[in-house]
Short mmCIF file of C-alpha atoms in Angstrom, two decimals:
data_model
loop_
_atom_site.label_atom_id
_atom_site.label_comp_id
_atom_site.label_asym_id
_atom_site.label_seq_id
_atom_site.Cartn_x
_atom_site.Cartn_y
_atom_site.Cartn_z
CA MET Z 316 -0.03 -0.12 0.07
CA GLY Z 317 1.23 3.34 -1.00
CA CYS Z 318 1.50 6.42 1.51
CA PHE Z 319 -1.30 8.17 2.33
CA PHE Z 320 0.62 11.76 3.74
CA SER Z 321 4.03 13.06 3.95
CA ARG Z 322 5.00 14.14 7.07
CA ARG Z 323 5.95 17.87 7.73
CA ARG Z 324 10.06 17.65 8.07
CA LYS Z 325 10.83 19.42 11.82
CA PRO Z 326 13.20 22.25 10.79
CA SER Z 327 16.97 22.18 12.39
CA GLN Z 328 17.86 24.43 15.56
CA GLY Z 329 19.41 27.02 13.08
CA GLY Z 330 16.19 27.20 10.98
CA GLN Z 331 13.95 27.89 13.82
CA GLN Z 332 16.21 30.37 14.98
CA GLN Z 333 16.06 32.09 11.74
CA GLN Z 334 12.42 31.60 11.66
CA GLN Z 335 12.50 33.74 15.20
CA GLN Z 336 14.60 36.67 13.69
CA GLN Z 337 12.64 37.19 10.98
CA PRO Z 338 9.69 39.05 12.31
CA GLN Z 339 12.35 41.48 13.54
CA GLN Z 340 13.30 42.51 10.45
CA GLY Z 341 10.03 43.05 9.17
CA GLN Z 342 9.85 39.92 6.57
CA ASP Z 343 7.16 37.92 7.85
CA GLY Z 344 4.51 37.43 10.58
CA PRO Z 345 2.28 39.71 12.76
CA ALA Z 346 5.41 42.28 13.53
CA GLY Z 347 5.96 42.49 9.63
CA GLY Z 348 2.03 43.26 8.75
CA GLN Z 349 2.18 39.94 6.81
CA LYS Z 350 0.49 36.73 6.69
CA ALA Z 351 2.92 33.83 7.61
CA PRO Z 352 2.56 31.51 3.74
CA GLN Z 353 0.42 28.67 3.41
CA TYR Z 354 1.76 25.31 1.89
CA SER Z 355 -0.36 22.45 0.18
CA TRP Z 356 1.55 20.38 2.52
CA ASP Z 357 0.73 22.11 5.61
CA GLN Z 358 -2.76 21.53 5.01
CA ARG Z 359 -1.89 17.82 4.27
CA ALA Z 360 -0.80 17.89 7.76
CA LYS Z 361 -4.26 17.78 9.54
CA ILE Z 362 -5.67 15.33 7.72
CA ASP Z 363 -5.66 12.02 10.44
CA PRO Z 364 -4.98 8.90 7.88
CA LYS Z 365 -6.74 7.15 11.02
CA ASP Z 366 -9.69 8.79 9.97
CA TYR Z 367 -9.56 7.30 6.46
CA THR Z 368 -8.63 3.57 7.28
CA PHE Z 369 -10.93 0.22 8.96
CA SER Z 370 -8.01 -1.70 10.37
CA GLY Z 371 -8.46 -4.68 12.29
CA LEU Z 372 -11.74 -5.00 13.07
CA LYS Z 373 -14.19 -7.89 14.02
CA ASN Z 374 -17.60 -8.18 14.32
CA GLU Z 375 -18.58 -4.96 13.94
CA THR Z 376 -20.66 -2.32 11.72
CA VAL Z 377 -18.84 0.77 10.54
CA GLY Z 378 -19.03 3.43 8.08
CA ARG Z 379 -18.44 6.89 6.34
CA LEU Z 380 -21.77 9.18 6.16
CA PRO Z 381 -22.33 11.53 3.34
CA GLY Z 382 -19.41 14.23 3.14
CA LYS Z 383 -16.95 12.74 5.73
CA VAL Z 384 -14.71 10.83 3.09
CA ALA Z 385 -15.01 13.70 0.60
CA GLY Z 386 -12.61 12.77 -2.55
CA GLN Z 387 -9.51 11.68 -0.13
CA GLN Z 388 -8.25 7.58 -0.34
CA PHE Z 389 -9.44 5.23 1.28
CA VAL Z 390 -7.94 1.87 3.22
CA ILE Z 391 -9.72 -1.47 4.51
CA GLN Z 392 -7.81 -3.68 6.03
CA ASP Z 393 -7.51 -7.04 8.20
CA CYS Z 394 -11.45 -7.37 9.25
CA GLU Z 395 -13.22 -9.85 9.84
CA ASN Z 396 -17.15 -10.55 10.21
CA CYS Z 397 -17.81 -6.59 9.34
CA SER Z 398 -20.30 -4.77 7.71
CA ILE Z 399 -18.77 -1.74 5.85
CA TYR Z 400 -20.36 1.23 4.59
CA ILE Z 401 -18.10 4.53 2.91
CA PHE Z 402 -21.38 6.42 1.48
CA ASP Z 403 -19.41 8.70 0.10
CA HIS Z 404 -16.59 9.57 -2.75
CA SER Z 405 -13.11 8.87 -2.87
CA ALA Z 406 -10.18 8.75 -4.88
CA THR Z 407 -9.10 5.18 -4.84
CA ILE Z 408 -9.91 2.36 -2.21
CA THR Z 409 -7.62 -1.05 -1.01
CA ILE Z 410 -9.03 -4.12 0.55
CA ASP Z 411 -6.63 -6.57 1.71
CA ASP Z 412 -7.08 -9.50 3.94
CA CYS Z 413 -10.68 -9.10 4.47
CA ILE Z 414 -12.88 -12.31 5.56
CA ASN Z 415 -16.63 -12.94 5.61
CA CYS Z 416 -17.61 -8.63 5.39
CA GLN Z 417 -20.21 -6.88 3.72
CA ILE Z 418 -18.98 -4.02 2.54
CA PHE Z 419 -20.28 -0.84 0.22
CA LEU Z 420 -18.55 1.56 -1.51
CA GLY Z 421 -19.87 4.83 -3.05
CA PRO Z 422 -18.36 5.74 -6.07
CA VAL Z 423 -14.43 5.95 -6.55
CA LYS Z 424 -13.21 7.79 -8.70
CA GLY Z 425 -10.03 5.91 -9.35
CA SER Z 426 -9.23 2.21 -8.67
CA VAL Z 427 -10.86 -0.59 -5.62
CA PHE Z 428 -8.43 -3.18 -5.41
CA PHE Z 429 -9.49 -6.36 -3.02
CA ARG Z 430 -6.16 -8.61 -2.40
CA ASP Z 431 -6.45 -11.70 -0.51
CA CYS Z 432 -9.94 -11.43 0.41
CA LYS Z 433 -12.41 -14.21 0.92
CA ASP Z 434 -15.77 -14.62 1.38
CA CYS Z 435 -17.41 -11.24 0.78
CA LYS Z 436 -20.46 -9.67 -1.07
CA CYS Z 437 -19.79 -6.13 -1.98
CA ILE Z 438 -21.57 -3.35 -3.74
CA VAL Z 439 -18.74 -0.98 -5.72
CA ALA Z 440 -18.82 2.02 -8.02
CA CYS Z 441 -15.50 2.64 -9.34
CA GLN Z 442 -13.05 3.53 -12.56
CA GLN Z 443 -11.29 0.60 -12.04
CA PHE Z 444 -12.01 -2.71 -10.70
CA ARG Z 445 -9.36 -5.45 -10.06
CA THR Z 446 -8.79 -8.49 -7.17
CA ARG Z 447 -5.81 -10.44 -6.84
CA ASP Z 448 -5.65 -13.74 -4.94
CA CYS Z 449 -9.44 -13.30 -3.93
CA ARG Z 450 -11.87 -16.62 -3.38
CA LYS Z 451 -15.12 -16.28 -3.21
CA LEU Z 452 -16.43 -12.46 -3.84
CA GLU Z 453 -19.98 -11.72 -5.04
CA VAL Z 454 -20.23 -7.99 -5.76
CA PHE Z 455 -22.68 -6.06 -7.20
CA LEU Z 456 -20.52 -3.40 -9.75
CA CYS Z 457 -20.54 -0.44 -11.47
CA CYS Z 458 -17.35 -0.02 -12.68
CA ALA Z 459 -16.47 2.26 -15.86
CA THR Z 460 -13.54 0.32 -17.63
CA GLN Z 461 -13.02 -3.73 -17.89
CA PRO Z 462 -12.81 -5.27 -14.39
CA ILE Z 463 -9.68 -7.24 -13.94
CA ILE Z 464 -9.54 -10.94 -11.84
CA GLU Z 465 -6.07 -11.79 -10.69
CA SER Z 466 -5.30 -15.51 -9.40
CA SER Z 467 -8.95 -15.46 -8.26
CA THR Z 468 -11.80 -18.20 -7.86
CA GLY Z 469 -15.33 -18.41 -7.04
CA MET Z 470 -16.44 -14.60 -8.44
CA LYS Z 471 -19.47 -13.26 -9.12
CA PHE Z 472 -20.88 -10.24 -10.45
CA GLY Z 473 -23.88 -8.06 -10.99
CA CYS Z 474 -25.17 -4.84 -12.13
CA PHE Z 475 -24.47 -2.28 -9.38
CA GLN Z 476 -28.05 -0.93 -8.08
CA TYR Z 477 -28.04 1.42 -4.96
CA TYR Z 478 -29.88 4.79 -4.10
CA TYR Z 479 -29.48 7.57 -1.48
CA PRO Z 480 -30.44 10.81 -1.74
CA GLU Z 481 -26.18 12.15 -2.23
CA LEU Z 482 -25.58 9.52 -4.20
CA ALA Z 483 -25.75 11.60 -7.62
CA LEU Z 484 -23.56 13.80 -6.84
CA GLN Z 485 -20.99 12.11 -5.80
CA PHE Z 486 -20.72 10.33 -8.86
CA LYS Z 487 -20.45 13.91 -10.88
CA ASP Z 488 -17.34 14.12 -8.09
CA ALA Z 489 -15.79 11.13 -8.51
CA GLY Z 490 -16.44 11.95 -12.40
CA LEU Z 491 -18.20 8.67 -13.00
CA SER Z 492 -21.00 8.40 -15.40
CA ILE Z 493 -23.81 6.41 -14.42
CA PHE Z 494 -24.20 5.24 -17.74
CA ASN Z 495 -20.92 3.78 -18.63
CA ASN Z 496 -21.17 0.28 -16.83
CA THR Z 497 -18.74 -2.69 -17.76
CA TRP Z 498 -20.01 -4.86 -14.96
CA SER Z 499 -20.23 -7.97 -16.96
CA ASN Z 500 -17.20 -7.70 -19.67
CA ILE Z 501 -14.65 -9.14 -17.33
CA HIS Z 502 -11.04 -10.08 -17.88
CA ASP Z 503 -9.36 -12.82 -16.10
CA PHE Z 504 -5.93 -12.41 -15.62
CA THR Z 505 -4.90 -16.15 -15.08
CA PRO Z 506 -7.46 -18.23 -16.65
CA VAL Z 507 -7.45 -21.98 -16.02
CA SER Z 508 -7.93 -24.37 -19.05
CA GLY Z 509 -11.31 -25.76 -18.46
CA GLU Z 510 -12.61 -24.05 -15.85
CA ASN Z 511 -14.25 -20.59 -14.89
CA ASN Z 512 -12.92 -18.33 -12.17
CA TRP Z 513 -16.03 -16.12 -12.59
CA GLY Z 514 -19.63 -15.82 -13.13
CA LEU Z 515 -22.65 -14.00 -13.09
CA LEU Z 516 -25.36 -13.88 -9.71
CA PRO Z 517 -28.46 -15.16 -10.78
CA GLU Z 518 -30.98 -12.33 -12.73
CA THR Z 519 -33.05 -12.48 -9.76
CA ALA Z 520 -30.43 -11.70 -6.59
CA VAL Z 521 -32.09 -9.13 -4.28
CA VAL Z 522 -28.59 -6.36 -2.92
CA GLN Z 523 -30.57 -6.46 0.18
CA ASP Z 524 -30.20 -10.24 0.53
CA TYR Z 525 -25.87 -9.87 -0.14
CA VAL Z 526 -25.62 -6.46 1.76
CA PRO Z 527 -28.39 -5.82 4.62
CA LEU Z 528 -29.02 -2.25 5.32
CA PRO Z 529 -27.08 -0.86 7.75
CA SER Z 530 -28.13 -1.71 11.79
CA SER Z 531 -25.73 1.30 13.58
CA GLU Z 532 -27.74 4.36 14.50
CA GLU Z 533 -25.40 6.40 12.94
CA LEU Z 534 -25.56 4.87 9.65
CA LYS Z 535 -29.21 4.65 9.50
CA ALA Z 536 -29.54 8.23 9.01
CA VAL Z 537 -28.77 7.86 5.13
CA ARG Z 538 -31.58 7.32 3.29
CA ILE Z 539 -31.22 4.32 1.45
CA SER Z 540 -33.22 2.12 -0.99
CA THR Z 541 -32.32 -1.07 -2.85
CA ASP Z 542 -35.31 -1.47 -4.90
CA ALA Z 543 -33.78 -1.45 -8.77
CA THR Z 544 -36.39 0.92 -10.15
CA LYS Z 545 -35.02 3.75 -7.84
CA SER Z 546 -31.47 2.58 -8.74
CA ILE Z 547 -29.10 5.55 -9.86
CA ILE Z 548 -27.42 3.07 -12.48
CA PRO Z 549 -30.09 1.85 -14.85
CA ILE Z 550 -30.15 -1.83 -14.60
CA THR Z 551 -28.30 -3.26 -17.50
CA ARG Z 552 -28.94 -7.03 -18.60
CA GLY Z 553 -24.72 -6.86 -19.84
CA ARG Z 554 -23.51 -10.27 -21.27
CA ARG Z 555 -26.41 -12.34 -20.24
CA GLN Z 556 -28.09 -14.30 -23.38
CA LYS Z 557 -30.46 -11.83 -25.11
CA SER Z 558 -33.80 -12.91 -25.39
CA SER Z 559 -34.49 -12.07 -28.44
CA ASP Z 560 -32.57 -11.82 -32.21
CA GLU Z 561 -33.95 -7.84 -32.61
CA SER Z 562 -32.65 -5.14 -31.00
CA CYS Z 563 -32.44 -1.24 -30.88
CA LEU Z 564 -30.28 1.67 -30.84
CA ALA Z 565 -31.37 5.01 -29.38
CA VAL Z 566 -28.94 8.13 -29.20
CA PHE Z 567 -29.64 11.08 -27.06
CA PHE Z 568 -27.72 14.39 -27.93
CA ALA Z 569 -26.28 16.61 -25.11
CA GLY Z 570 -28.87 19.09 -23.42
CA ASP Z 571 -30.64 20.29 -20.48
CA TYR Z 572 -32.07 17.13 -19.71
CA THR Z 573 -30.46 14.51 -21.68
CA THR Z 574 -29.59 12.07 -18.34
CA ALA Z 575 -33.89 12.76 -17.92
CA ASN Z 576 -35.08 11.93 -21.21
CA ALA Z 577 -32.60 8.52 -20.97
CA ARG Z 578 -34.01 7.50 -17.67
CA LYS Z 579 -37.68 8.39 -18.94
CA LEU Z 580 -37.49 6.09 -21.96
CA ILE Z 581 -35.61 3.15 -20.07
CA ASP Z 582 -38.50 3.42 -17.71
CA GLU Z 583 -41.48 3.39 -20.94
CA MET Z 584 -39.34 0.43 -22.84
CA SER Z 585 -38.99 -1.50 -19.69
CA GLY Z 586 -42.71 -0.74 -18.48
CA LYS Z 587 -43.45 -2.57 -22.45
CA GLY Z 588 -41.44 -5.28 -21.37
CA PHE Z 589 -38.46 -4.66 -23.39
CA GLN Z 590 -34.75 -5.17 -21.76
CA LEU Z 591 -31.91 -2.76 -21.47
CA VAL Z 592 -28.74 -4.49 -22.68
CA GLN Z 593 -26.26 -1.53 -22.00
CA THR Z 594 -25.58 1.81 -22.02
CA LYS Z 595 -22.70 4.17 -22.73
CA GLU Z 596 -22.11 7.99 -22.59
CA VAL Z 597 -19.35 9.54 -24.85
CA LEU Z 598 -17.91 12.36 -26.90
CA MET Z 599 -18.33 11.70 -30.41
CA LYS Z 600 -16.92 13.95 -33.55
CA ALA Z 601 -18.02 14.60 -36.95
CA GLU Z 602 -16.22 11.62 -38.49
CA ASP Z 603 -17.91 9.44 -35.98
CA ALA Z 604 -20.99 10.51 -36.75
CA HIS Z 605 -20.91 9.15 -40.38
CA ARG Z 606 -19.83 5.86 -38.88
CA VAL Z 607 -22.74 5.34 -36.56
CA PHE Z 608 -25.34 7.50 -38.18
CA GLN Z 609 -24.46 6.84 -41.67
CA GLN Z 610 -26.88 8.37 -44.04
CA CYS Z 611 -28.43 10.52 -41.25
CA ALA Z 612 -24.88 11.61 -39.81
CA SER Z 613 -25.70 15.70 -41.71
CA GLU Z 614 -28.91 15.57 -39.52
CA PHE Z 615 -27.11 15.23 -36.03
CA ILE Z 616 -23.59 16.57 -36.44
CA PRO Z 617 -24.45 20.20 -35.35
CA LEU Z 618 -25.68 18.52 -31.97
CA LEU Z 619 -22.07 16.55 -31.29
CA GLU Z 620 -20.40 20.13 -30.42
CA LYS Z 621 -22.93 20.38 -27.39
CA GLY Z 622 -21.12 17.55 -25.31
CA PRO Z 623 -21.47 13.30 -24.92
CA VAL Z 624 -24.44 11.51 -26.22
CA VAL Z 625 -25.79 9.01 -24.14
CA ALA Z 626 -26.30 5.92 -26.04
CA LEU Z 627 -29.13 2.45 -24.91
CA GLU Z 628 -29.48 -0.62 -26.65
CA PHE Z 629 -32.72 -1.98 -26.20
CA ASN Z 630 -33.51 -6.03 -26.59
CA GLY Z 631 -37.35 -7.57 -27.11
CA ASP Z 632 -39.00 -8.95 -30.29
CA GLY Z 633 -40.44 -5.82 -31.58
CA ALA Z 634 -38.04 -3.36 -29.86
CA VAL Z 635 -37.77 -1.26 -32.92
CA GLU Z 636 -41.03 -0.23 -33.42
CA GLY Z 637 -41.57 -0.42 -29.64
CA CYS Z 638 -38.69 2.03 -29.71
CA GLN Z 639 -40.00 4.43 -32.77
CA SER Z 640 -43.05 4.66 -30.94
CA THR Z 641 -42.47 5.55 -27.36
CA ILE Z 642 -40.20 8.46 -28.94
CA ASN Z 643 -42.98 9.74 -31.38
CA GLU Z 644 -45.03 10.34 -28.56
CA VAL Z 645 -42.57 10.83 -25.42
CA PHE Z 646 -40.44 12.83 -26.89
CA SER Z 647 -41.48 14.32 -30.17
CA GLY Z 648 -39.91 17.73 -29.85
CA THR Z 649 -36.36 16.45 -28.95
CA LYS Z 650 -33.51 15.31 -31.18
CA VAL Z 651 -32.86 11.43 -30.92
CA PHE Z 652 -31.41 9.26 -33.03
CA VAL Z 653 -33.05 5.82 -33.36
CA SER Z 654 -32.83 2.59 -35.49
CA GLU Z 655 -34.91 2.62 -38.58
CA SER Z 656 -35.62 -0.79 -39.60
CA LYS Z 657 -35.51 -4.04 -37.41
CA ALA Z 658 -32.52 -4.92 -40.58
CA SER Z 659 -30.40 -2.14 -39.50
CA ALA Z 660 -30.67 -2.03 -35.63
CA SER Z 661 -28.32 -4.53 -35.24
CA GLN Z 662 -25.80 -2.78 -37.12
CA ASP Z 663 -26.22 0.38 -35.49
CA VAL Z 664 -26.35 -1.65 -32.27
CA ASP Z 665 -22.64 -2.82 -33.12
CA ASN Z 666 -21.39 0.29 -35.10
CA PHE Z 667 -21.93 2.43 -32.16
CA TYR Z 668 -20.61 0.19 -29.04
CA ASN Z 669 -17.42 -0.57 -31.46
CA PHE Z 670 -16.69 2.89 -32.00
CA ALA Z 671 -17.47 3.46 -27.80
CA ASP Z 672 -15.38 0.87 -26.89
CA MET Z 673 -12.18 2.02 -29.12
CA GLN Z 674 -12.73 5.68 -27.82
CA MET Z 675 -12.71 4.18 -23.93
CA GLY Z 676 -9.38 1.87 -24.73
CA MET Z 677 -11.37 -1.27 -24.49
#
């Protein structure tokens, strides 16, 4: 593990005498009428690493409330039979040598790294996810990049689903998009021939059965919902087998209501029985538009300058017609690209997500 914060070096005796003489010379300090200079290491020295560490705990429920971590890095180590909740955004989190723990980690701007852990159940949102030398971890995951496991066995993954009022802003503070989630696209660095070190949790898996709501009075103040319909992250099928050969692509362009419109379409399509396979939020250039939107590109190129697009893939018999009718009924005043026909829909989906994966380095 890396060092949390550097310590201030104590000045030498000669340095102390020089500092004591400076106010008399009118250079610094109150005697000179000037404030002492402030340095970044002075600010870091005020942060106590113990406030950002859970270590050596057994049979305890512990956590941090919203606003208490505020983008710092965090360490969890040598904990057993514990329930641990980080209801805030952080820089990075390492989890080492933990056994039979239930862990919730709010949005992590960088990496989450599990090492030498076993029999843990987790809910995690992060930019990068990695495990090494772990056994039997069950993880509801939101990860912006491809999750990686190494020398790990018995790993199970599901789509992140959670809500509390501060969570949306925490995702923003961590620089994470709720639409970029590759939870099921696992890369195994150390595959074993004839064996599979990882799999997917059952579709019927209920988050609260794996990571229960906190029992301590302090943490009960967080207004949590594990209802999938309220999840801050849209619930996607990921790499589960599709129920139909027919998929449809819908793309919303940047604007004041892009996220709300995308969520509305998800609700409408889900209500009609269609399944959300995957989502993406990514910047596009004019040359990208020609590749993805083809003959419709000229219509949408001016909209790309406003910001990233949000793309949704729906699956199910009649998905194209269902999406087109929903767009016409609910979003008649909004510019949306939607697959024109069943014949072109599959190619539309492939074109967009191949482009998006290249942009995101996957």
